[in-house]
Amino acid sequence: DTGVSQDPRHKITKRGQNVTFRCDPISEHNRLYWYRQTLGQGPEFLTYFQNEAQLEKSRLLSDRFSAERPKGSFSTLEIQRTEQGDSAMYLCASSLVRGNTEAFFGQGTRLTVV
Amino acid sequence: QQPVQSPQAVILREGEDAVINCSSSKALYSVHWYRQKHGEAPVFLMILLKGGEQKGHDKISASFNEKKQQSSLYLTASQLSYSGTYFCGTEMSSYDKVIFGPGTSLSVIP
């Protein structure tokens, strides 16, 4: 297993367009997180899943953001009608839920909205 | 609910020691420590569960004071490779999400 992979690594889009990112977690990991990170800040929690169930979505997240994890494997994060303020690095992480283990991060998808 | 980290930034010469603090206003179940180098993903360093344990590997160790809702990361005899931004992440329960602090930028110079 090569770890958490995210696709694409970079995305440039025009304001108002929809974008979708994909995350493939480590295969046996049942928990998956999405975070957003801007320059000089810590990862900001967006949402997380345990298997296919979405456990929580940040109250700061607008309705333009939606995430899915069908069949409890890969996950997608969609942003509709992108705004310039959505420009950030979107990080995915996965972990096991078994006595608390570390989360492994993917390399992230850098989104630039122009 | 975001944990607070201090200091914001620190510059060290090789061989010097540093302490990075993380505190929360809420009771904590666990504290995670990560290091992120510029342009890379955060990398896990260690996790501490409530019980006031201390952990460490190599010259990096951490403590967790459950009663004070604080954790500290200790870097001794710093090396150039220690440079990066250090984040603490906290969980309120074993089934909670991890919330990260704003980070502490550490620069080690020769």
Short mmCIF file of C-alpha atoms in Angstrom, two decimals:
data_model
loop_
_atom_site.label_atom_id
_atom_site.label_comp_id
_atom_site.label_asym_id
_atom_site.label_seq_id
_atom_site.Cartn_x
_atom_site.Cartn_y
_atom_site.Cartn_z
CA ASP A 1 0.00 0.00 0.00
CA THR A 2 1.43 3.37 -1.01
CA GLY A 3 -0.45 5.46 1.51
CA VAL A 4 -3.21 8.02 1.06
CA SER A 5 -3.46 9.30 -2.49
CA GLN A 6 -5.30 12.37 -3.71
CA ASP A 7 -6.24 13.38 -7.19
CA PRO A 8 -5.68 15.82 -8.78
CA ARG A 9 -2.64 17.36 -7.12
CA HIS A 10 -3.40 20.76 -8.56
CA LYS A 11 -6.59 22.30 -9.91
CA ILE A 12 -7.10 25.74 -11.40
CA THR A 13 -10.70 26.68 -12.02
CA LYS A 14 -12.71 29.73 -12.90
CA ARG A 15 -15.00 31.26 -10.31
CA GLY A 16 -18.42 29.72 -10.47
CA GLN A 17 -17.30 26.34 -11.76
CA ASN A 18 -17.77 23.07 -9.88
CA VAL A 19 -14.79 20.96 -8.87
CA THR A 20 -14.46 17.44 -7.48
CA PHE A 21 -11.51 15.95 -5.66
CA ARG A 22 -10.84 12.31 -4.93
CA CYS A 23 -9.13 10.65 -1.99
CA ASP A 24 -8.09 7.00 -1.78
CA PRO A 25 -7.29 6.13 1.82
CA ILE A 26 -5.04 3.36 3.09
CA SER A 27 -7.03 0.24 2.32
CA GLU A 28 -7.83 -1.04 5.80
CA HIS A 29 -8.53 2.40 7.27
CA ASN A 30 -12.15 2.92 8.18
CA ARG A 31 -11.96 6.60 9.13
CA LEU A 32 -11.43 9.33 6.54
CA TYR A 33 -11.06 13.06 7.10
CA TRP A 34 -11.13 16.09 4.84
CA TYR A 35 -9.29 19.22 5.91
CA ARG A 36 -8.61 22.57 4.25
CA GLN A 37 -5.35 24.43 4.79
CA THR A 38 -4.39 27.95 3.79
CA LEU A 39 -0.91 29.41 3.99
CA GLY A 40 0.36 29.78 7.52
CA GLN A 41 -2.63 28.07 9.10
CA GLY A 42 -3.29 24.65 10.57
CA PRO A 43 -5.50 22.12 8.81
CA GLU A 44 -9.13 23.20 9.22
CA PHE A 45 -11.61 20.39 9.75
CA LEU A 46 -14.24 20.01 7.02
CA THR A 47 -15.84 16.61 7.48
CA TYR A 48 -15.14 13.02 8.37
CA PHE A 49 -16.44 9.52 7.70
CA GLN A 50 -16.39 6.25 9.50
CA ASN A 51 -16.78 3.64 6.80
CA GLU A 52 -19.49 5.04 4.53
CA ALA A 53 -21.21 7.11 7.22
CA GLN A 54 -20.54 10.83 7.32
CA LEU A 55 -20.22 11.52 11.05
CA GLU A 56 -19.88 15.28 11.05
CA LYS A 57 -19.62 18.24 8.76
CA SER A 58 -18.12 21.51 9.95
CA ARG A 59 -20.74 24.15 10.70
CA LEU A 60 -18.42 26.63 8.97
CA LEU A 61 -18.80 24.73 5.73
CA SER A 62 -21.27 26.20 3.29
CA ASP A 63 -23.85 24.14 1.44
CA ARG A 64 -21.67 24.41 -1.65
CA PHE A 65 -19.42 21.73 -0.17
CA SER A 66 -20.45 18.09 -0.19
CA ALA A 67 -18.55 14.90 0.42
CA GLU A 68 -19.30 11.24 -0.12
CA ARG A 69 -17.68 7.96 0.66
CA PRO A 70 -19.63 5.29 -1.19
CA LYS A 71 -18.96 1.75 0.02
CA GLY A 72 -16.59 3.06 2.65
CA SER A 73 -13.61 3.12 0.33
CA PHE A 74 -12.56 6.21 -1.65
CA SER A 75 -14.10 9.59 -0.97
CA THR A 76 -14.95 12.60 -3.09
CA LEU A 77 -15.23 16.24 -2.09
CA GLU A 78 -17.23 18.48 -4.38
CA ILE A 79 -17.31 22.25 -4.31
CA GLN A 80 -20.07 23.87 -6.31
CA ARG A 81 -19.99 27.41 -7.67
CA THR A 82 -16.43 27.96 -6.53
CA GLU A 83 -15.40 31.31 -5.06
CA GLN A 84 -11.95 32.85 -4.77
CA GLY A 85 -12.06 32.24 -1.03
CA ASP A 86 -12.15 28.51 -1.72
CA SER A 87 -8.55 28.65 -2.92
CA ALA A 88 -6.59 26.43 -0.51
CA MET A 89 -4.91 23.07 -0.09
CA TYR A 90 -7.46 20.33 0.49
CA LEU A 91 -6.02 17.51 2.56
CA CYS A 92 -7.39 14.04 3.06
CA ALA A 93 -6.31 11.80 5.94
CA SER A 94 -7.23 8.28 6.98
CA SER A 95 -6.86 6.27 10.15
CA LEU A 96 -8.03 3.19 11.96
CA VAL A 97 -10.60 3.49 14.71
CA ARG A 98 -9.02 1.14 17.18
CA GLY A 99 -7.72 2.66 20.36
CA ASN A 100 -6.76 5.84 18.57
CA THR A 101 -4.11 5.59 15.97
CA GLU A 102 -2.40 8.19 13.89
CA ALA A 103 -3.93 9.79 10.85
CA PHE A 104 -1.96 9.52 7.62
CA PHE A 105 -2.26 12.47 5.28
CA GLY A 106 -2.28 12.53 1.53
CA GLN A 107 -0.24 15.08 -0.43
CA GLY A 108 -3.29 17.25 -0.90
CA THR A 109 -5.03 18.95 -3.79
CA ARG A 110 -4.14 22.58 -4.30
CA LEU A 111 -7.13 24.51 -5.59
CA THR A 112 -6.75 27.91 -7.20
CA VAL A 113 -9.92 29.78 -8.13
CA VAL A 114 -9.35 32.57 -10.61
CA GLN B 1 -12.56 24.31 20.09
CA GLN B 2 -9.32 24.87 18.21
CA PRO B 3 -6.34 24.28 20.50
CA VAL B 4 -3.95 27.13 21.19
CA GLN B 5 -0.25 26.74 20.43
CA SER B 6 2.73 28.70 21.68
CA PRO B 7 5.07 30.08 20.64
CA GLN B 8 3.96 31.05 17.13
CA ALA B 9 7.48 30.80 15.85
CA VAL B 10 10.92 29.93 17.14
CA ILE B 11 14.41 30.07 15.69
CA LEU B 12 17.07 27.77 17.09
CA ARG B 13 20.70 27.08 16.44
CA GLU B 14 21.64 23.46 15.86
CA GLY B 15 21.97 21.65 19.16
CA GLU B 16 19.62 23.91 21.09
CA ASP B 17 16.43 22.73 22.75
CA ALA B 18 12.85 23.89 22.23
CA VAL B 19 9.46 23.39 23.82
CA ILE B 20 6.17 23.81 21.97
CA ASN B 21 2.97 24.03 23.96
CA CYS B 22 -0.59 23.12 23.11
CA SER B 23 -3.59 23.87 25.28
CA SER B 24 -7.34 23.47 25.10
CA SER B 25 -10.29 25.01 26.88
CA LYS B 26 -12.09 21.65 26.79
CA ALA B 27 -11.29 18.33 28.41
CA LEU B 28 -9.14 16.27 26.11
CA TYR B 29 -9.03 12.58 25.33
CA SER B 30 -5.89 12.65 23.24
CA VAL B 31 -3.31 14.93 21.71
CA HIS B 32 -1.60 14.27 18.37
CA TRP B 33 1.60 15.94 17.21
CA TYR B 34 2.51 16.41 13.54
CA ARG B 35 5.31 18.13 11.65
CA GLN B 36 4.82 19.67 8.24
CA LYS B 37 7.59 20.81 5.94
CA HIS B 38 6.93 23.42 3.31
CA GLY B 39 4.96 22.00 0.40
CA GLU B 40 4.52 18.61 2.03
CA ALA B 41 1.77 16.83 3.92
CA PRO B 42 1.77 16.76 7.73
CA VAL B 43 3.68 13.78 9.13
CA PHE B 44 2.67 12.07 12.34
CA LEU B 45 5.09 12.30 15.27
CA MET B 46 3.23 10.84 18.24
CA ILE B 47 -0.10 10.50 20.00
CA LEU B 48 -0.73 10.84 23.72
CA LEU B 49 -3.85 9.53 25.40
CA LYS B 50 -5.33 10.85 28.63
CA GLY B 51 -3.58 9.48 31.65
CA GLY B 52 -0.71 11.97 31.79
CA GLU B 53 1.69 9.83 29.83
CA GLN B 54 4.89 10.93 28.26
CA LYS B 55 6.23 9.59 25.02
CA GLY B 56 9.27 10.04 22.94
CA HIS B 57 11.47 8.75 20.23
CA ASP B 58 14.95 9.84 19.37
CA LYS B 59 15.32 13.39 20.69
CA ILE B 60 11.66 14.36 20.40
CA SER B 61 9.31 13.69 23.29
CA ALA B 62 5.97 14.94 24.53
CA SER B 63 3.93 15.09 27.69
CA PHE B 64 0.20 15.36 28.28
CA ASN B 65 -1.27 16.88 31.41
CA GLU B 66 -4.89 15.84 31.27
CA LYS B 67 -5.95 17.97 34.24
CA LYS B 68 -4.51 21.13 32.75
CA GLN B 69 -5.64 20.16 29.23
CA GLN B 70 -2.13 20.85 28.01
CA SER B 71 0.51 19.05 26.05
CA SER B 72 4.12 19.99 25.40
CA LEU B 73 6.47 18.81 22.68
CA TYR B 74 10.15 18.75 23.60
CA LEU B 75 12.86 18.87 20.97
CA THR B 76 16.34 18.37 22.33
CA ALA B 77 19.68 18.89 20.60
CA SER B 78 17.83 20.17 17.53
CA GLN B 79 18.95 19.19 14.07
CA LEU B 80 18.48 21.03 10.78
CA SER B 81 15.93 18.37 9.80
CA TYR B 82 13.67 19.47 12.66
CA SER B 83 12.74 22.64 10.78
CA GLY B 84 9.09 22.85 9.85
CA THR B 85 5.73 23.71 11.29
CA TYR B 86 4.51 21.69 14.23
CA PHE B 87 0.82 21.15 14.77
CA CYS B 88 -0.98 19.67 17.70
CA GLY B 89 -4.32 18.01 17.09
CA THR B 90 -6.81 17.28 19.84
CA GLU B 91 -9.72 14.89 20.33
CA MET B 92 -12.42 15.23 22.98
CA SER B 93 -13.27 11.53 22.93
CA SER B 94 -12.12 8.33 21.31
CA TYR B 95 -14.71 8.74 18.56
CA ASP B 96 -14.23 12.44 17.98
CA LYS B 97 -12.58 14.20 15.07
CA VAL B 98 -9.07 15.64 15.31
CA ILE B 99 -8.95 19.45 15.45
CA PHE B 100 -5.60 21.08 14.72
CA GLY B 101 -4.01 24.14 16.25
CA PRO B 102 -2.60 27.03 14.20
CA GLY B 103 0.92 25.63 14.27
CA THR B 104 4.36 26.63 15.53
CA SER B 105 7.01 27.43 12.94
CA LEU B 106 10.40 26.06 13.94
CA SER B 107 13.57 27.06 12.11
CA VAL B 108 16.88 25.44 12.96
CA ILE B 109 19.91 27.28 11.65
CA PRO B 110 23.55 26.12 11.54
#
